[in-house]
Amino acid sequence: MYLLMCLCLTLFFFSSSSLCSVSSSPPSSCKLRRKFHLNEMHKPGDVVLGGLFEVHYTSVFPERTFTSEPRQPSCKGFDTLGFRHAMTMAFAIDEINKNSNLLPNVTLGYSLYDNCGALVVGFSGALSLASGREEQFLLKENCLGAPPVLGIVGDHYSTFSIAISNVLGLYNMPIVSYFATCSCLSDQQQFPSFFRTIPSDAFQVRAMIQILKHFGWTWVGLLVSDDDYGLHVARSFQSDLAQSGGGCLAYLEVLPWDSESSELRRIVHLIKTSAARVVMVFAHEIHMIQLMEEVVRQNVTGQQWIASEALTTATVLQTPDFMPYLSGTLGIAIRRGEIPGLREFLLQIRPDQNDNDTFGNSMVRQFWEHTFKCRFAPLPGWVEAGGAPCTGQEDLTNVETEFLDVSNLRPDYNVYKAVYALAYALNDMLHCVPGRGPFSGHSCATLQTLEPWQLVYYLQKVNFTTSFGDQVSFDENGDALPIYDIMNWLWLPDGRTKVQNVGEVKRLAFKGEELTINEDKIFWNFEFKEPPQSVCSESCPPGARMARKKGEPECCFDCIPCSEGKISNKTDSMECNSCPEDFWSSTHRDHCVPKKTEFLSYHEPLGIFLTTASLLGTFVCAVVLAIFIYHRSTPLVRANNSELSFLLLVSLKLCFLCSLLFIGRPRLWTCQLRHAAFGISFVLCVSCILVKTMVVLAVFKASKPGGGAYLKWFGPMQQRGTVLVLTSIQAAICTAWLVSSSPVPHKNIQYHNDKIVYECLVGSTVGFAVLLGYIGLLAILSFLLAFLARNLPDNFNEAKLITFSMLIFCAVWVAFVPAYVNSPGKYADAVEVFAILASSFGLLVALFGPKCYTILLRPERNTKKAIIGRGAMKS
């Protein structure tokens, strides 16, 4: 009774007088100052549950003056489905009373009120439930006693539930809504006694986002109603959509409550001209009706409509005028359930002819008059105008009414679960074992002393399974386990509308939302019967990245091709990723491919040419060596220092062969060996030439009087020793170079971005320069000595050949240095090989060409007499 006492002190916000007053004389009592005249229905019981339903969907408010008594608004527009919701609660209570396992020895009753689609009427009904129907109450000293109702099922609208919960929640009156979805009602700090059997808009929004992501719709429009339901959805949708990265809103519009034509024209024109092909609507039926009337006037086609749960099963929209535009609509609907025995219960409803208004007979009469188009108390002229009087014996099975269609129970099923939730909570509370209870001193509640806040405790822990197999429990926010059916509107050729189930979305424990859609069943109201594209910018293909347009949402972007060396291998990449070092981007920039490798290969034309030239030079050296060995006893061979000639031919052969080390993929051993072999071979060659030149000069000096002393310094042993010492110096240089900073193979990626150039780094530039410088020093020295001996007699005219050969040698290597420095990659190796071959061929031809010519083609000159004769004539 404490609730009644507190309510007696509450000023009713729309009334000019107090709801009740407390008398000052004992015994204390509370008396209702006035009663609300509402559509209601009652059934007595040991425990009474309240219900608030939309039996009429609109109200007409009378004019009010300051001097007149306040009058209740009149209800208009009978809502058959709303009445069925109320009857579902009556059925559930009747079924519970017949169930010996649930609340045995306790009879449940109900008090049902019609909110008439108006907050003021719904709030009046809620206060009536809390205050009770007795005109005067005697207050007990201890304020004990059961309240008029122990819990309330309802209200239908979120705004109504917010208002009612704000007041009744102060007294912990349990309210279990079957249709209020505003996510704000999940705030248990503000609404501690509010529960619901319908998912909140927070889950509804996430379910919508899952659908958008499934079909790739990233550019959508959002229409919401101008109330708590719509505005909370708008805020939640914007926040969740941004967090999920699932898309952007092309526009967000608030639908007016009144049919303001200019505002609706503007909104519909925006829908028509926007690039967004998907329109989501979170509103009530009246908003959608007004909107669709303007859509029809402007003939807006080609839109994919997505309806919230408040509209998905609204038959008032499935008309021949609207369906050409709404066919193919996708929507989420409250979970469909089955309630065995409900249809039989509904068929038993009859208006009581002997009781005009007791226990809400007026509500049944209104349903009867609406269904059979008759009147119980006909106005004058009603019968004359063709109207029929109601008898109360009409047969419901003879009329076509959705009231009896229990094949698609959705809000009704939520009402059914809400009533059972209250019943199971009450059952658990009454089965409490004294001394083990959850309340102060481990006490339990009793039927005589139970209070609403005690039922709230048990509601938080309720857990049961319906006959349809659905588990019902509430989380810490008072929300039931969310699940929605995904529906699709199909306009049949005969003009009927079929709302078919094409999937479901539900939340799994610890797994988030799970979406299941059967796309084969979906009807698309488009030319190609395929889901539309609704994007601000087309997806960026692999090989490109997204670049947001300045000042526009993130869904509006340009596609920028990836630069060279970078790729994106999926659509709508935010950035391009660099390929690994040994890889490069493909032509389409969608994957990395191994970089092309470049080195002087045996298989390319240049490599084949140089290899052939090297082998040819080696072969010619071998032939010349064979000729000299075969003719080693001839005067010409003997006169040209045959031992040094043989050694020179061997060194030339090594020079030709060392060029092969520069061809092929560089490896550590080839890099280390190529320059060492090149340097030592050429020093051996030039050393032989230098010693031969010195021998020529010594012999010439010895031929003069008193010159015999020169020959002792250039005997065979001295010649060999000189060549060995000069060559050993180069070997020492190479050893020091290899030990200190050895040449190594290197993958050069600086020359070409898309190629790997394999080359040998010389390691120490100083070592390489010393190696070349030493060869050059010996070559210049040989050239100078040979130049000085160029005018000696014919039998010593090898000095001319040496001069000419060293001139070729020096010219080649002087040209080599700048060409080598400026040649990238494999071409540097090719230049060095070419220099080696050119200088080797120059030496071979210049030194041994004339001799072979004489030996092979002019043998008459290869005699001692001929050689001495030419020398004497020259002298």
Short mmCIF file of C-alpha atoms in Angstrom, two decimals, residues 92 191 207 245 353 356 489 691 734 783 838 842 855:
data_model
loop_
_atom_site.label_atom_id
_atom_site.label_comp_id
_atom_site.label_asym_id
_atom_site.label_seq_id
_atom_site.Cartn_x
_atom_site.Cartn_y
_atom_site.Cartn_z
CA ALA A 92 -1.80 -16.40 -21.19
CA PHE A 191 14.83 2.55 -15.40
CA ALA A 207 21.14 -6.02 -37.25
CA GLY A 245 33.09 0.93 -40.91
CA GLN A 353 -25.59 -8.66 -23.38
CA ASN A 356 -22.94 -3.15 -20.40
CA TRP A 489 7.76 -8.24 -49.24
CA VAL A 691 111.74 -9.09 -70.30
CA CYS A 734 95.90 -9.52 -54.93
CA PHE A 783 106.16 0.41 -74.41
CA ALA A 838 90.70 -6.75 -77.08
CA GLY A 842 95.99 -7.22 -79.78
CA ILE A 855 106.56 -20.01 -90.38
#
